[in-house]
Coordinates of C-alpha atoms and ligand atoms in Angstrom, one line a residue:
X23 CA -47.0 86.3 -10.2
X24 CA -43.5 85.1 -9.4
X25 CA -41.7 82.4 -11.4
X26 CA -40.7 79.3 -9.3
X27 CA -38.6 76.3 -10.0
X28 CA -38.9 73.4 -7.5
X29 CA -36.0 70.9 -7.2
X30 CA -36.2 67.9 -5.0
X31 CA -34.1 64.7 -4.5
X32 CA -32.0 62.8 -2.1
X33 CA -28.9 64.1 -0.3
X34 CA -25.9 64.5 -2.6
X35 CA -27.8 64.4 -5.9
X36 CA -26.3 67.9 -6.7
X37 CA -29.3 70.0 -6.0
X38 CA -27.6 72.9 -4.5
X39 CA -24.7 73.1 -6.9
X40 CA -27.1 72.9 -9.8
X41 CA -29.7 75.2 -8.4
X42 CA -27.2 77.9 -7.7
X43 CA -25.8 77.9 -11.2
X44 CA -29.3 77.9 -12.7
X45 CA -30.3 80.7 -10.4
X46 CA -27.3 82.8 -11.6
X47 CA -28.0 82.1 -15.3
X48 CA -31.7 83.1 -14.9
X49 CA -31.1 86.0 -12.6
X50 CA -33.3 84.6 -9.9
X51 CA -32.6 83.7 -6.3
X52 CA -31.7 80.3 -5.0
X53 CA -33.5 79.2 -1.8
X54 CA -31.8 76.3 0.0
X55 CA -34.5 74.9 2.4
X56 CA -32.3 72.2 3.7
X57 CA -30.2 75.0 5.3
X58 CA -33.3 76.0 7.3
X59 CA -33.7 72.4 8.7
X60 CA -30.0 72.4 9.3
X61 CA -30.2 75.6 11.3
X62 CA -33.0 74.2 13.5
X63 CA -30.9 71.1 14.0
X64 CA -27.9 73.2 15.1
X65 CA -30.1 74.8 17.7
X66 CA -31.1 71.4 19.0
X67 CA -27.4 70.2 19.1
X68 CA -26.3 73.3 20.8
X69 CA -29.0 72.7 23.4
X70 CA -28.0 69.1 23.8
X71 CA -31.5 67.9 22.9
X72 CA -31.8 64.1 22.6
X73 CA -32.7 63.3 19.0
X74 CA -35.1 60.6 20.2
X75 CA -36.9 63.0 22.5
X76 CA -39.6 64.5 20.2
X77 CA -41.4 66.4 23.0
X78 CA -38.3 68.4 23.8
X79 CA -37.6 69.1 20.1
X80 CA -41.2 70.4 19.7
X81 CA -40.9 72.6 22.8
X82 CA -37.5 73.8 21.8
X83 CA -38.2 74.7 18.2
X84 CA -40.5 77.5 19.4
X85 CA -37.5 79.3 20.7
X86 CA -35.6 79.2 17.4
X87 CA -36.3 81.9 14.8
X88 CA -34.8 80.8 11.5
X89 CA -34.6 83.6 8.9
X90 CA -33.1 83.9 5.5
X91 CA -31.3 86.8 4.0
X92 CA -29.6 87.4 0.6
X93 CA -26.3 89.1 0.0
X94 CA -24.7 89.3 -3.5
X95 CA -27.3 86.7 -4.6
X96 CA -26.1 84.3 -1.9
X97 CA -28.4 82.9 0.8
X98 CA -27.5 83.6 4.4
X99 CA -29.3 81.8 7.2
X100 CA -29.8 83.3 10.6
X101 CA -30.6 81.6 13.9
X102 CA -32.1 84.1 16.3
X103 CA -30.2 86.8 14.5
X104 CA -26.9 85.0 14.3
X105 CA -25.4 84.3 10.9
X106 CA -24.8 80.5 11.1
X107 CA -24.0 79.8 7.5
X108 CA -20.5 78.5 8.3
X109 CA -21.7 76.1 11.0
X110 CA -24.4 74.0 9.4
X111 CA -22.5 71.9 6.7
X112 CA -21.3 69.1 8.9
X113 CA -22.5 65.5 8.7
X114 CA -23.6 65.8 12.4
X115 CA -25.9 68.7 11.6
X116 CA -27.1 67.1 8.4
X117 CA -28.2 63.8 10.2
X118 CA -29.9 65.8 13.1
X119 CA -31.7 67.8 10.4
X120 CA -33.1 64.6 8.9
X121 CA -34.2 63.4 12.3
X122 CA -36.0 66.6 13.4
X123 CA -37.6 67.2 10.0
X124 CA -40.0 64.4 10.5
X125 CA -41.8 66.6 13.2
X126 CA -44.9 68.5 12.0
X127 CA -44.2 71.5 14.3
X128 CA -40.7 71.9 12.8
X129 CA -41.9 71.7 9.2
X130 CA -44.9 73.9 9.5
X131 CA -43.1 77.0 10.6
X132 CA -40.3 76.6 7.9
X133 CA -42.7 75.7 5.1
X134 CA -44.7 78.9 5.8
X135 CA -41.6 81.0 5.4
X136 CA -40.6 79.2 2.2
X137 CA -44.0 79.8 0.7
X138 CA -44.1 83.5 1.6
X139 CA -40.6 83.9 0.0
X140 CA -41.5 82.1 -3.2
X141 CA -44.8 84.1 -3.6
X142 CA -42.7 87.4 -3.4
X143 CA -39.7 86.5 -5.6
X144 CA -38.7 84.5 -8.7
X145 CA -36.7 81.7 -7.3
X146 CA -35.4 78.2 -7.7
X147 CA -35.9 76.3 -4.4
X148 CA -34.5 73.0 -3.4
X149 CA -35.4 70.5 -0.8
X150 CA -37.3 67.3 -0.4
X151 CA -41.0 68.4 -0.5
X152 CA -40.9 71.5 -2.7
X153 CA -42.7 70.1 -5.7
X154 CA -45.1 68.0 -3.6
X155 CA -45.9 70.3 -0.6
X156 CA -44.3 73.7 -0.5
X157 CA -44.8 74.8 -4.2
X158 CA -47.4 72.6 -5.7
X159 CA -48.0 75.1 -8.5
X160 CA -44.3 75.6 -9.4
X161 CA -43.7 76.6 -13.1
X162 CA -41.2 73.8 -13.3
X163 CA -40.5 70.8 -11.1
X164 CA -37.3 68.7 -11.2
X165 CA -36.6 65.5 -9.3
X166 CA -32.8 65.2 -9.3
X167 CA -31.2 62.0 -8.3
X168 CA -28.1 59.8 -8.6
X169 CA -26.9 56.4 -7.3
X170 CA -26.0 56.2 -3.6
X171 CA -22.5 55.2 -4.6
X172 CA -22.0 58.3 -6.8
X173 CA -23.6 60.6 -4.2
X174 CA -21.4 59.2 -1.4
X175 CA -18.3 59.8 -3.5
X176 CA -19.4 63.4 -4.2
X177 CA -19.9 64.1 -0.6
X178 CA -16.6 62.5 0.3
X179 CA -14.7 64.6 -2.2
X180 CA -16.5 67.8 -0.9
X181 CA -15.5 67.0 2.7
X182 CA -11.9 66.1 1.7
X183 CA -11.6 69.4 -0.2
X184 CA -12.6 71.2 3.0
X185 CA -9.9 69.3 4.9
X186 CA -12.3 67.1 6.9
X187 CA -11.3 63.5 7.5
X188 CA -14.0 61.0 6.6
X189 CA -14.7 57.5 5.6
X190 CA -16.3 56.8 2.2
X191 CA -18.2 53.7 3.3
X192 CA -19.6 55.4 6.4
X193 CA -20.8 58.3 4.2
X194 CA -22.6 55.8 1.9
X195 CA -24.3 54.1 4.9
X196 CA -25.3 57.5 6.3
X197 CA -26.7 58.7 3.0
X198 CA -28.7 55.5 2.6
X199 CA -30.1 55.7 6.2
X200 CA -30.9 59.5 5.6
X201 CA -32.6 58.6 2.3
X202 CA -34.6 55.9 4.0
X203 CA -35.8 58.3 6.8
X204 CA -36.6 61.1 4.3
X205 CA -38.5 58.8 2.0
X206 CA -40.5 56.9 4.6
X207 CA -41.4 59.6 7.1
X208 CA -45.2 60.2 7.5
X209 CA -45.1 63.9 6.8
X210 CA -44.1 65.2 3.3
X211 CA -41.8 62.4 2.5
X212 CA -39.3 62.7 -0.3
X213 CA -40.9 61.6 -3.5
X214 CA -41.1 62.6 -7.1
X215 CA -44.1 64.9 -7.7
X216 CA -46.4 63.5 -10.5
X217 CA -45.6 66.5 -12.7
X218 CA -41.9 66.5 -11.9
X219 CA -39.2 65.7 -14.5
X220 CA -36.8 63.1 -13.4
X221 CA -33.0 63.9 -14.0
X222 CA -30.5 61.2 -13.0
X223 CA -27.2 62.9 -12.7
X224 CA -25.1 59.7 -12.0
X225 CA -23.4 60.0 -15.5
X226 CA -23.9 63.6 -16.3
X227 CA -21.6 66.6 -15.7
X228 CA -22.7 69.7 -13.8
X229 CA -22.8 71.7 -17.1
X230 CA -25.0 69.1 -18.8
X231 CA -27.5 69.1 -15.8
X232 CA -27.6 72.9 -15.8
X233 CA -28.2 73.1 -19.6
X234 CA -30.9 70.5 -19.3
X235 CA -32.8 72.5 -16.6
X236 CA -32.3 75.8 -18.5
X237 CA -33.7 74.3 -21.7
X238 CA -36.7 72.8 -19.8
X239 CA -37.4 76.1 -18.2
X240 CA -37.2 77.9 -21.6
X241 CA -39.8 75.5 -23.0
X242 CA -42.2 76.8 -20.2
X243 CA -41.4 80.5 -20.5
Ligands
DC13 O1 -30.6 69.1 1.7 P1 -29.9 68.9 3.0 O2 -29.0 67.8 3.1 O3 -29.3 70.2 3.4 O4 -31.1 68.6 4.0 C1 -30.9 68.2 5.4 C2 -32.1 67.5 5.9 O5 -33.2 68.4 6.1 C3 -32.6 66.4 4.9 O6 -32.1 65.1 5.3 C4 -34.1 66.4 5.2 C5 -34.5 67.7 5.7 N1 -35.1 68.5 4.7 C6 -36.5 68.4 4.7 O7 -37.1 67.6 5.4 N2 -37.2 69.1 3.8 C7 -36.6 70.0 2.9 N3 -37.4 70.7 2.1 C8 -35.2 70.1 3.0 C9 -34.5 69.4 3.9

């Protein structure tokens, strides 16, 4: 049986940064499920699908094959065979991902792929519904969070470092809107699984969070 760690939490809580580091230390793969929803969102944006038009999203998502590959321990995501890793990290794609991820047809297809991967390989997988839906029997479940002010500042710093111009207050509003949508949707809403351990990273350094998760995972080995 493979060893699986599930990490859920709102946007900007530090899930991917932390999960990548834990994966490296433990010698397991890191699976970023948000990247799969983002890839599907990119496909919709490229096809100029109206975010409010659920029927078109459902019809169109059947034309998109989202697959994951791993090179040097890094995840690469493909859209109909094209490597789109470099194209999915914008706020526009993130917001569209949050909008389309409320749709059952979109989720079903991606969740199946995530479950098949975790059954085959030891991994740390992050997202919104990993502990609650995708891997209900994960060996360790973490719910990672931080205040929306701290999360907005982190995202702002990330974008500025990449040379993108942005507005801190707008990012905070977008994050709060995204959280609301992710937490209140009917299907697989973001919530802490009953057996997940809450880690609030607002006042923690990256190293502290990584150490905490590694020690929790050791307790369960
Ligand atoms: O983690 P992220 O910002 O890359 O995720 C983008 C959006 O995808 C997020 O707002 C909601 C959706 N998502 C989801 O519904 N379920 C997941 N397991 C991961 C992401």
